[in-house]
PDB file of C-alpha atoms in Angstrom:
ATOM      1  CA  MET A   1     127.650  95.239  81.262  1.00 59.00           C
ATOM      2  CA  PHE A   2     124.727  97.508  80.378  1.00 72.00           C
ATOM      3  CA  LEU A   3     124.913  99.369  83.686  1.00 74.00           C
ATOM      4  CA  ALA A   4     128.670  99.747  83.436  1.00 72.00           C
ATOM      5  CA  GLY A   5     128.270 101.248  79.977  1.00 79.00           C
ATOM      6  CA  PHE A   6     125.431 103.479  81.159  1.00 82.00           C
ATOM      7  CA  TYR A   7     127.508 104.751  84.058  1.00 80.00           C
ATOM      8  CA  ARG A   8     130.418 105.471  81.734  1.00 84.00           C
ATOM      9  CA  LEU A   9     128.088 107.408  79.429  1.00 88.00           C
ATOM     10  CA  CYS A  10     126.862 109.539  82.321  1.00 87.00           C
ATOM     11  CA  LYS A  11     130.414 110.310  83.371  1.00 85.00           C
ATOM     12  CA  TYR A  12     131.336 111.112  79.759  1.00 90.00           C
ATOM     13  CA  LEU A  13     128.470 113.593  79.452  1.00 92.00           C
ATOM     14  CA  ASP A  14     129.113 115.103  82.879  1.00 92.00           C
ATOM     15  CA  PRO A  15     132.330 114.085  84.664  1.00 91.00           C
ATOM     16  CA  GLY A  16     131.040 115.601  87.906  1.00 91.00           C
ATOM     17  CA  PHE A  17     127.708 113.755  87.847  1.00 89.00           C
ATOM     18  CA  ASP A  18     126.810 111.980  91.095  1.00 90.00           C
ATOM     19  CA  LEU A  19     126.007 108.404  90.078  1.00 85.00           C
ATOM     20  CA  SER A  20     124.150 107.850  93.357  1.00 86.00           C
ATOM     21  CA  ARG A  21     121.355 109.976  91.900  1.00 88.00           C
ATOM     22  CA  LEU A  22     120.589 107.360  89.246  1.00 89.00           C
ATOM     23  CA  ILE A  23     117.570 105.121  89.758  1.00 93.00           C
ATOM     24  CA  ILE A  24     116.852 102.253  87.375  1.00 93.00           C
ATOM     25  CA  LYS A  25     113.159 101.613  86.646  1.00 94.00           C
ATOM     26  CA  VAL A  26     112.341  97.890  86.503  1.00 95.00           C
ATOM     27  CA  PRO A  27     109.000  96.110  85.813  1.00 95.00           C
ATOM     28  CA  ALA A  28     107.588  94.452  88.926  1.00 97.00           C
ATOM     29  CA  THR A  29     107.615  90.877  87.669  1.00 96.00           C
ATOM     30  CA  TRP A  30     109.328  88.015  89.497  1.00 97.00           C
ATOM     31  CA  GLU A  31     112.306  88.247  87.146  1.00 96.00           C
ATOM     32  CA  GLY A  32     112.431  92.027  87.300  1.00 96.00           C
ATOM     33  CA  LEU A  33     112.346  92.154  91.084  1.00 98.00           C
ATOM     34  CA  GLN A  34     115.006  89.468  91.392  1.00 97.00           C
ATOM     35  CA  ALA A  35     117.122  91.691  89.131  1.00 95.00           C
ATOM     36  CA  CYS A  36     116.457  94.557  91.550  1.00 96.00           C
ATOM     37  CA  ARG A  37     117.735  92.331  94.338  1.00 97.00           C
ATOM     38  CA  LYS A  38     120.969  91.791  92.437  1.00 93.00           C
ATOM     39  CA  LEU A  39     121.279  95.477  91.577  1.00 91.00           C
ATOM     40  CA  LYS A  40     120.820  96.348  95.245  1.00 93.00           C
ATOM     41  CA  SER A  41     123.803  94.169  96.090  1.00 91.00           C
ATOM     42  CA  LEU A  42     125.804  96.130  93.517  1.00 86.00           C
ATOM     43  CA  GLY A  43     124.799  99.438  95.033  1.00 87.00           C
ATOM     44  CA  VAL A  44     122.383 100.376  92.261  1.00 90.00           C
ATOM     45  CA  LYS A  45     119.105 102.061  93.224  1.00 94.00           C
ATOM     46  CA  THR A  46     115.893 100.796  91.638  1.00 95.00           C
ATOM     47  CA  LEU A  47     112.232 101.701  91.253  1.00 97.00           C
ATOM     48  CA  ALA A  48     109.682  98.907  90.742  1.00 97.00           C
ATOM     49  CA  THR A  49     107.089 100.012  88.216  1.00 96.00           C
ATOM     50  CA  THR A  50     103.787  98.498  87.000  1.00 95.00           C
ATOM     51  CA  ILE A  51     102.651  97.709  90.535  1.00 97.00           C
ATOM     52  CA  PHE A  52      99.040  96.515  90.717  1.00 97.00           C
ATOM     53  CA  SER A  53      99.045  94.277  93.799  1.00 98.00           C
ATOM     54  CA  MET A  54     100.271  93.980  97.374  1.00 98.00           C
ATOM     55  CA  GLU A  55     102.269  90.907  96.368  1.00 98.00           C
ATOM     56  CA  GLN A  56     104.382  93.052  94.038  1.00 98.00           C
ATOM     57  CA  ALA A  57     104.705  95.807  96.635  1.00 98.00           C
ATOM     58  CA  ILE A  58     105.914  93.346  99.281  1.00 98.00           C
ATOM     59  CA  LEU A  59     108.412  91.653  96.971  1.00 98.00           C
ATOM     60  CA  ALA A  60     109.717  94.999  95.684  1.00 98.00           C
ATOM     61  CA  ALA A  61     110.513  96.083  99.229  1.00 98.00           C
ATOM     62  CA  GLU A  62     112.269  92.792  99.935  1.00 98.00           C
ATOM     63  CA  ALA A  63     114.306  93.245  96.753  1.00 98.00           C
ATOM     64  CA  GLY A  64     115.552  96.587  98.041  1.00 98.00           C
ATOM     65  CA  CYS A  65     113.717  98.963  95.694  1.00 98.00           C
ATOM     66  CA  ILE A  66     113.773 102.501  97.022  1.00 98.00           C
ATOM     67  CA  TYR A  67     110.470 103.313  95.319  1.00 98.00           C
ATOM     68  CA  ILE A  68     107.486 101.485  93.911  1.00 98.00           C
ATOM     69  CA  SER A  69     105.260 103.023  91.260  1.00 98.00           C
ATOM     70  CA  PRO A  70     101.701 101.670  91.496  1.00 98.00           C
ATOM     71  CA  PHE A  71      99.453 102.547  88.540  1.00 97.00           C
ATOM     72  CA  LEU A  72      96.160 103.812  89.961  1.00 97.00           C
ATOM     73  CA  ASN A  73      94.287 103.012  86.745  1.00 96.00           C
ATOM     74  CA  GLU A  74      94.929 100.413  84.098  1.00 92.00           C
ATOM     75  CA  LEU A  75      96.818 101.606  81.031  1.00 89.00           C
ATOM     76  CA  LYS A  76      93.747 101.665  78.795  1.00 87.00           C
ATOM     77  CA  ALA A  77      92.272 104.521  80.834  1.00 89.00           C
ATOM     78  CA  GLY A  78      95.148 106.731  79.714  1.00 84.00           C
ATOM     79  CA  PHE A  79      94.559 106.056  76.013  1.00 82.00           C
ATOM     80  CA  ASP A  80      90.786 106.017  75.700  1.00 86.00           C
ATOM     81  CA  PRO A  81      88.985 109.040  77.264  1.00 87.00           C
ATOM     82  CA  SER A  82      85.686 107.158  77.075  1.00 90.00           C
ATOM     83  CA  TYR A  83      87.010 104.278  79.182  1.00 90.00           C
ATOM     84  CA  HIS A  84      86.971 104.351  82.984  1.00 91.00           C
ATOM     85  CA  ASP A  85      88.780 101.709  85.001  1.00 93.00           C
ATOM     86  CA  PRO A  86      86.038 100.144  87.133  1.00 94.00           C
ATOM     87  CA  ASP A  87      88.508  99.210  89.862  1.00 94.00           C
ATOM     88  CA  PRO A  88      91.312 101.738  90.433  1.00 96.00           C
ATOM     89  CA  ILE A  89      93.749 100.479  93.058  1.00 97.00           C
ATOM     90  CA  PHE A  90      93.308 103.108  95.760  1.00 96.00           C
ATOM     91  CA  ASP A  91      93.365 100.361  98.390  1.00 95.00           C
ATOM     92  CA  ILE A  92      96.662  98.895  97.183  1.00 97.00           C
ATOM     93  CA  ILE A  93      98.365 102.292  97.311  1.00 97.00           C
ATOM     94  CA  VAL A  94      97.088 103.086 100.801  1.00 96.00           C
ATOM     95  CA  ASN A  95      97.855  99.618 102.152  1.00 96.00           C
ATOM     96  CA  ALA A  96     101.328  99.472 100.588  1.00 98.00           C
ATOM     97  CA  GLN A  97     102.344 102.711 102.264  1.00 97.00           C
ATOM     98  CA  ARG A  98     100.837 101.600 105.576  1.00 96.00           C
ATOM     99  CA  TYR A  99     102.639  98.243 105.296  1.00 97.00           C
ATOM    100  CA  TYR A 100     105.994  99.941 104.744  1.00 98.00           C
ATOM    101  CA  GLU A 101     105.511 102.364 107.600  1.00 96.00           C
ATOM    102  CA  GLN A 102     104.267  99.749 110.061  1.00 96.00           C
ATOM    103  CA  HIS A 103     107.233  97.477 109.396  1.00 97.00           C
ATOM    104  CA  SER A 104     109.852 100.278 109.227  1.00 97.00           C
ATOM    105  CA  ILE A 105     110.576  99.579 105.556  1.00 98.00           C
ATOM    106  CA  THR A 106     112.351 102.422 103.773  1.00 98.00           C
ATOM    107  CA  THR A 107     110.731 101.768 100.360  1.00 98.00           C
ATOM    108  CA  ARG A 108     108.500 104.666  99.376  1.00 98.00           C
ATOM    109  CA  VAL A 109     105.316 104.789  97.287  1.00 98.00           C
ATOM    110  CA  LYS A 110     105.265 106.970  94.160  1.00 98.00           C
ATOM    111  CA  ALA A 111     101.773 106.640  92.703  1.00 98.00           C
ATOM    112  CA  CYS A 112     100.935 107.477  89.103  1.00 97.00           C
ATOM    113  CA  ALA A 113      98.322 107.159  86.341  1.00 95.00           C
ATOM    114  CA  ALA A 114      95.505 109.206  87.867  1.00 96.00           C
ATOM    115  CA  VAL A 115      92.988 110.260  85.237  1.00 95.00           C
ATOM    116  CA  ASN A 116      91.892 113.455  86.989  1.00 95.00           C
ATOM    117  CA  VAL A 117      92.680 115.792  89.866  1.00 95.00           C
ATOM    118  CA  GLU A 118      89.973 114.326  92.077  1.00 95.00           C
ATOM    119  CA  GLN A 119      91.828 110.999  92.088  1.00 96.00           C
ATOM    120  CA  ILE A 120      95.058 112.768  93.040  1.00 96.00           C
ATOM    121  CA  LEU A 121      93.332 114.477  95.961  1.00 95.00           C
ATOM    122  CA  LYS A 122      92.029 111.122  97.177  1.00 95.00           C
ATOM    123  CA  LEU A 123      95.674 110.057  97.493  1.00 96.00           C
ATOM    124  CA  ALA A 124      96.922 113.195  99.234  1.00 93.00           C
ATOM    125  CA  GLY A 125      99.418 111.913 101.770  1.00 93.00           C
ATOM    126  CA  VAL A 126     101.105 109.363  99.524  1.00 96.00           C
ATOM    127  CA  HIS A 127     104.895 109.659  99.587  1.00 97.00           C
ATOM    128  CA  ALA A 128     105.110 110.936  95.989  1.00 97.00           C
ATOM    129  CA  PHE A 129     102.987 111.236  92.865  1.00 96.00           C
ATOM    130  CA  THR A 130     103.712 111.479  89.156  1.00 95.00           C
ATOM    131  CA  ALA A 131     101.221 113.803  87.444  1.00 95.00           C
ATOM    132  CA  PRO A 132     101.090 115.481  84.008  1.00 94.00           C
ATOM    133  CA  GLY A 133     101.366 119.236  83.595  1.00 95.00           C
ATOM    134  CA  ASP A 134      97.675 119.880  83.020  1.00 95.00           C
ATOM    135  CA  GLN A 135      96.748 118.196  86.302  1.00 95.00           C
ATOM    136  CA  LEU A 136      99.440 120.147  88.153  1.00 95.00           C
ATOM    137  CA  ARG A 137      98.129 123.416  86.723  1.00 96.00           C
ATOM    138  CA  GLU A 138      94.582 122.515  87.752  1.00 96.00           C
ATOM    139  CA  LEU A 139      95.785 121.738  91.267  1.00 93.00           C
ATOM    140  CA  ALA A 140      97.665 125.037  91.425  1.00 93.00           C
ATOM    141  CA  SER A 141      94.535 126.961  90.431  1.00 95.00           C
ATOM    142  CA  MET A 142      92.336 125.457  93.161  1.00 93.00           C
ATOM    143  CA  GLU A 143      91.385 127.848  95.964  1.00 91.00           C
ATOM    144  CA  GLU A 144      89.682 125.540  98.454  1.00 89.00           C
ATOM    145  CA  PRO A 145      91.027 125.667 102.025  1.00 90.00           C
ATOM    146  CA  ALA A 146      93.758 123.122 102.626  1.00 83.00           C
ATOM    147  CA  ALA A 147      91.784 121.515 105.451  1.00 84.00           C
ATOM    148  CA  LYS A 148      88.805 120.886 103.177  1.00 86.00           C
ATOM    149  CA  MET A 149      90.978 119.405 100.459  1.00 84.00           C
ATOM    150  CA  THR A 150      92.750 117.182 102.975  1.00 84.00           C
ATOM    151  CA  GLN A 151      89.408 115.693 103.984  1.00 87.00           C
ATOM    152  CA  ARG A 152      89.166 114.081 100.545  1.00 89.00           C
ATOM    153  CA  SER A 153      92.249 111.966 101.204  1.00 93.00           C
ATOM    154  CA  LEU A 154      91.764 108.238 101.673  1.00 93.00           C
ATOM    155  CA  PHE A 155      94.844 108.302 103.895  1.00 89.00           C
ATOM    156  CA  GLN A 156      93.063 110.615 106.329  1.00 82.00           C
ATOM    157  CA  LYS A 157      89.797 108.680 106.215  1.00 71.00           C
ATOM    158  CA  ASP A 158      91.613 105.374 106.412  1.00 51.00           C
ATOM    159  CA  LEU A 159      93.490 106.373 109.549  1.00 45.00           C
ATOM    160  CA  SER A 160      90.177 107.083 111.257  1.00 43.00           C
ATOM    161  CA  GLY A 161      88.754 103.776 110.049  1.00 47.00           C
ATOM    162  CA  GLU A 162      86.176 105.352 107.736  1.00 47.00           C
ATOM    163  CA  THR A 163      87.236 103.869 104.447  1.00 43.00           C
ATOM    164  CA  ALA A 164      89.501 101.335 102.866  1.00 41.00           C
ATOM    165  CA  HIS A 165      87.510  99.757 100.063  1.00 39.00           C
ATOM    166  CA  SER A 166      88.310 100.830  96.514  1.00 38.00           C
ATOM    167  CA  ASN A 167      85.599 101.316  93.951  1.00 36.00           C
ATOM    168  CA  THR A 168      85.223 103.807  91.133  1.00 34.00           C
ATOM    169  CA  ASN A 169      85.089 106.613  93.718  1.00 33.00           C
ATOM    170  CA  GLY A 170      87.755 105.164  95.990  1.00 34.00           C
ATOM    171  CA  LEU A 171      85.254 105.118  98.859  1.00 31.00           C
ATOM    172  CA  MET A 172      83.509 102.460 100.905  1.00 32.00           C
ATOM    173  CA  ASP A 173      79.889 102.585 102.016  1.00 32.00           C
ATOM    174  CA  GLU A 174      78.419 100.857 105.065  1.00 30.00           C
ATOM    175  CA  ASN A 175      77.046  97.891 103.129  1.00 31.00           C
ATOM    176  CA  THR A 176      80.366  97.233 101.440  1.00 28.00           C
ATOM    177  CA  PHE A 177      82.106  97.378 104.822  1.00 26.00           C
ATOM    178  CA  GLU A 178      79.818  94.692 106.218  1.00 29.00           C
ATOM    179  CA  GLN A 179      80.221  92.488 103.148  1.00 29.00           C
ATOM    180  CA  THR A 180      84.004  92.647 102.978  1.00 31.00           C
ATOM    181  CA  ASN A 181      85.181  93.052 106.576  1.00 32.00           C
ATOM    182  CA  GLY A 182      86.968  89.825 107.428  1.00 32.00           C
ATOM    183  CA  ASN A 183      85.883  88.158 104.191  1.00 33.00           C
ATOM    184  CA  THR A 184      88.665  87.926 101.656  1.00 35.00           C
ATOM    185  CA  ASN A 185      87.409  84.955  99.726  1.00 34.00           C
ATOM    186  CA  GLY A 186      84.178  86.384  98.384  1.00 34.00           C
ATOM    187  CA  ASN A 187      83.581  88.212  95.155  1.00 35.00           C
ATOM    188  CA  THR A 188      83.295  91.780  96.397  1.00 34.00           C
ATOM    189  CA  ASN A 189      84.487  94.125  93.711  1.00 36.00           C
ATOM    190  CA  GLY A 190      87.871  92.548  93.172  1.00 38.00           C
ATOM    191  CA  HIS A 191      91.068  92.541  95.237  1.00 41.00           C
ATOM    192  CA  THR A 192      89.717  89.562  97.185  1.00 36.00           C
ATOM    193  CA  ASP A 193      91.781  86.600  96.027  1.00 37.00           C
ATOM    194  CA  GLY A 194      95.197  87.828  97.118  1.00 38.00           C
ATOM    195  CA  PRO A 195      96.812  87.537 100.557  1.00 40.00           C
ATOM    196  CA  THR A 196      94.279  87.138 103.352  1.00 37.00           C
ATOM    197  CA  ASN A 197      96.095  89.262 105.909  1.00 42.00           C
ATOM    198  CA  GLY A 198      94.278  92.577 105.693  1.00 42.00           C
ATOM    199  CA  TYR A 199      95.855  93.641 102.403  1.00 47.00           C
ATOM    200  CA  THR A 200      92.678  93.242 100.402  1.00 44.00           C
ATOM    201  CA  ASN A 201      89.580  95.413 100.164  1.00 40.00           C
ATOM    202  CA  GLY A 202      87.375  95.919 103.164  1.00 37.00           C
ATOM    203  CA  ALA A 203      88.377  97.463 106.468  1.00 41.00           C
ATOM    204  CA  PRO A 204      92.066  96.559 106.895  1.00 44.00           C
ATOM    205  CA  ASP A 205      93.563  95.380 110.148  1.00 47.00           C
ATOM    206  CA  LYS A 206      95.336  98.058 112.144  1.00 69.00           C
ATOM    207  CA  THR A 207      98.551  96.081 111.757  1.00 84.00           C
ATOM    208  CA  LEU A 208      99.273  94.362 108.452  1.00 91.00           C
ATOM    209  CA  GLU A 209     101.038  91.051 108.881  1.00 93.00           C
ATOM    210  CA  LYS A 210     104.529  91.009 107.450  1.00 95.00           C
ATOM    211  CA  MET A 211     104.964  88.576 104.573  1.00 96.00           C
ATOM    212  CA  SER A 212     107.860  87.328 102.452  1.00 97.00           C
ATOM    213  CA  PHE A 213     108.112  86.200  98.846  1.00 98.00           C
ATOM    214  CA  ILE A 214     111.757  86.931  98.063  1.00 98.00           C
ATOM    215  CA  ASP A 215     112.903  83.292  98.214  1.00 98.00           C
ATOM    216  CA  ASP A 216     109.648  81.598  97.230  1.00 98.00           C
ATOM    217  CA  GLU A 217     108.909  81.994  93.535  1.00 98.00           C
ATOM    218  CA  SER A 218     105.993  79.554  93.549  1.00 98.00           C
ATOM    219  CA  ALA A 219     104.229  81.345  96.395  1.00 97.00           C
ATOM    220  CA  PHE A 220     104.662  84.716  94.709  1.00 98.00           C
ATOM    221  CA  ARG A 221     103.450  83.550  91.308  1.00 97.00           C
ATOM    222  CA  LEU A 222     100.406  81.842  92.791  1.00 97.00           C
ATOM    223  CA  ALA A 223      99.430  84.783  94.988  1.00 97.00           C
ATOM    224  CA  PHE A 224     100.035  87.295  92.192  1.00 97.00           C
ATOM    225  CA  ALA A 225      98.004  85.244  89.718  1.00 96.00           C
ATOM    226  CA  ARG A 226      95.077  85.224  92.159  1.00 96.00           C
ATOM    227  CA  ALA A 227      95.343  88.898  93.155  1.00 95.00           C
ATOM    228  CA  ASP A 228      92.222  90.858  92.248  1.00 93.00           C
ATOM    229  CA  GLU A 229      90.808  87.763  90.540  1.00 93.00           C
ATOM    230  CA  GLY A 230      93.626  87.845  87.998  1.00 94.00           C
ATOM    231  CA  LYS A 231      93.194  91.505  87.116  1.00 94.00           C
ATOM    232  CA  ALA A 232      96.500  92.592  88.672  1.00 95.00           C
ATOM    233  CA  GLN A 233      98.465  90.189  86.487  1.00 94.00           C
ATOM    234  CA  LEU A 234      96.499  91.220  83.399  1.00 91.00           C
ATOM    235  CA  LYS A 235      97.041  94.928  84.062  1.00 92.00           C
ATOM    236  CA  THR A 236     100.766  94.362  84.564  1.00 92.00           C
ATOM    237  CA  ALA A 237     101.023  92.459  81.290  1.00 89.00           C
ATOM    238  CA  GLN A 238      99.141  95.229  79.516  1.00 85.00           C
ATOM    239  CA  VAL A 239     101.687  97.826  80.595  1.00 83.00           C
ATOM    240  CA  ARG A 240     104.664  95.574  79.837  1.00 72.00           C
ATOM    241  CA  ASN A 241     103.601  94.964  76.219  1.00 66.00           C
ATOM    242  CA  PRO A 242     106.349  96.868  74.357  1.00 40.00           C
ATOM    243  CA  THR A 243     104.547  97.081  71.032  1.00 39.00           C
ATOM    244  CA  LEU A 244     100.822  97.703  71.080  1.00 33.00           C
ATOM    245  CA  VAL A 245      97.947  98.403  73.397  1.00 40.00           C
ATOM    246  CA  PHE A 246      94.599  97.564  71.854  1.00 40.00           C
ATOM    247  CA  VAL A 247      91.811  99.876  72.882  1.00 36.00           C
ATOM    248  CA  LEU A 248      88.361  98.669  71.944  1.00 32.00           C
ATOM    249  CA  SER A 249      85.696 101.324  71.607  1.00 32.00           C
ATOM    250  CA  SER A 250      82.346  99.996  70.423  1.00 32.00           C
ATOM    251  CA  SER A 251      83.286  97.777  67.475  1.00 31.00           C
ATOM    252  CA  VAL A 252      86.361  99.777  66.451  1.00 35.00           C
ATOM    253  CA  SER A 253      89.866  98.747  67.463  1.00 37.00           C
ATOM    254  CA  HIS A 254      92.468 101.497  67.770  1.00 38.00           C
ATOM    255  CA  LYS A 255      96.164 100.664  68.001  1.00 38.00           C
ATOM    256  CA  HIS A 256      98.470 102.854  70.058  1.00 39.00           C
ATOM    257  CA  THR A 257     102.194 102.332  69.673  1.00 36.00           C
ATOM    258  CA  LEU A 258     104.174 102.689  72.878  1.00 37.00           C
ATOM    259  CA  ASN A 259     107.664 104.096  72.953  1.00 35.00           C
TER     260      ASN A 259
END
């Protein structure tokens, strides 16, 4: 009923509007992605937002979403300039895009929530990126050679096997490689309790095993709850809170109302 009314409103405002251009943004929860599955069957395009794990990325593709929108940093980083997400999800973004491409999945990755231009450059090569005007202007003013800027991309380094582990710099050193390669059950900077098929931190397999959650709610909820030691679920809930985000700075609590 809502979509029918929304479509009628679009046609009322612009009788010549192409309804195929509409994309409905839906939170990447179990319920939200099952709704995307239904909308797909009705011919409605969807984008799965608040992606923080491979489990969500896999289910979103199965549900027929044409885009996913992974948040590089947790929401708090966008409200409190003094706060830095200790574990931005560079690895999830890189692995999600690789997973889609390896398995000929048409879903595309539209990353967002970078806190600076350097983070955007680390994701050069992602299908799409949402960035605010000030970051776009800073990018436009840069005069470094394209080849040098491309070298910063985790996609480029990842393809050559140099990096895959995400930390505050989005890079992996030799020690981290040895600790995490083939070990997805340890406590190595997060992202280690999710699927154990090369989707987690550490050097990923060249081919990521195809998985399915679309008809197994229990498996999805369990894997999602364990992803990144519970951080992925917490970050998703933080973004989905429609009323307040509490940002703690020292002993002062600031409330930010979300629209």
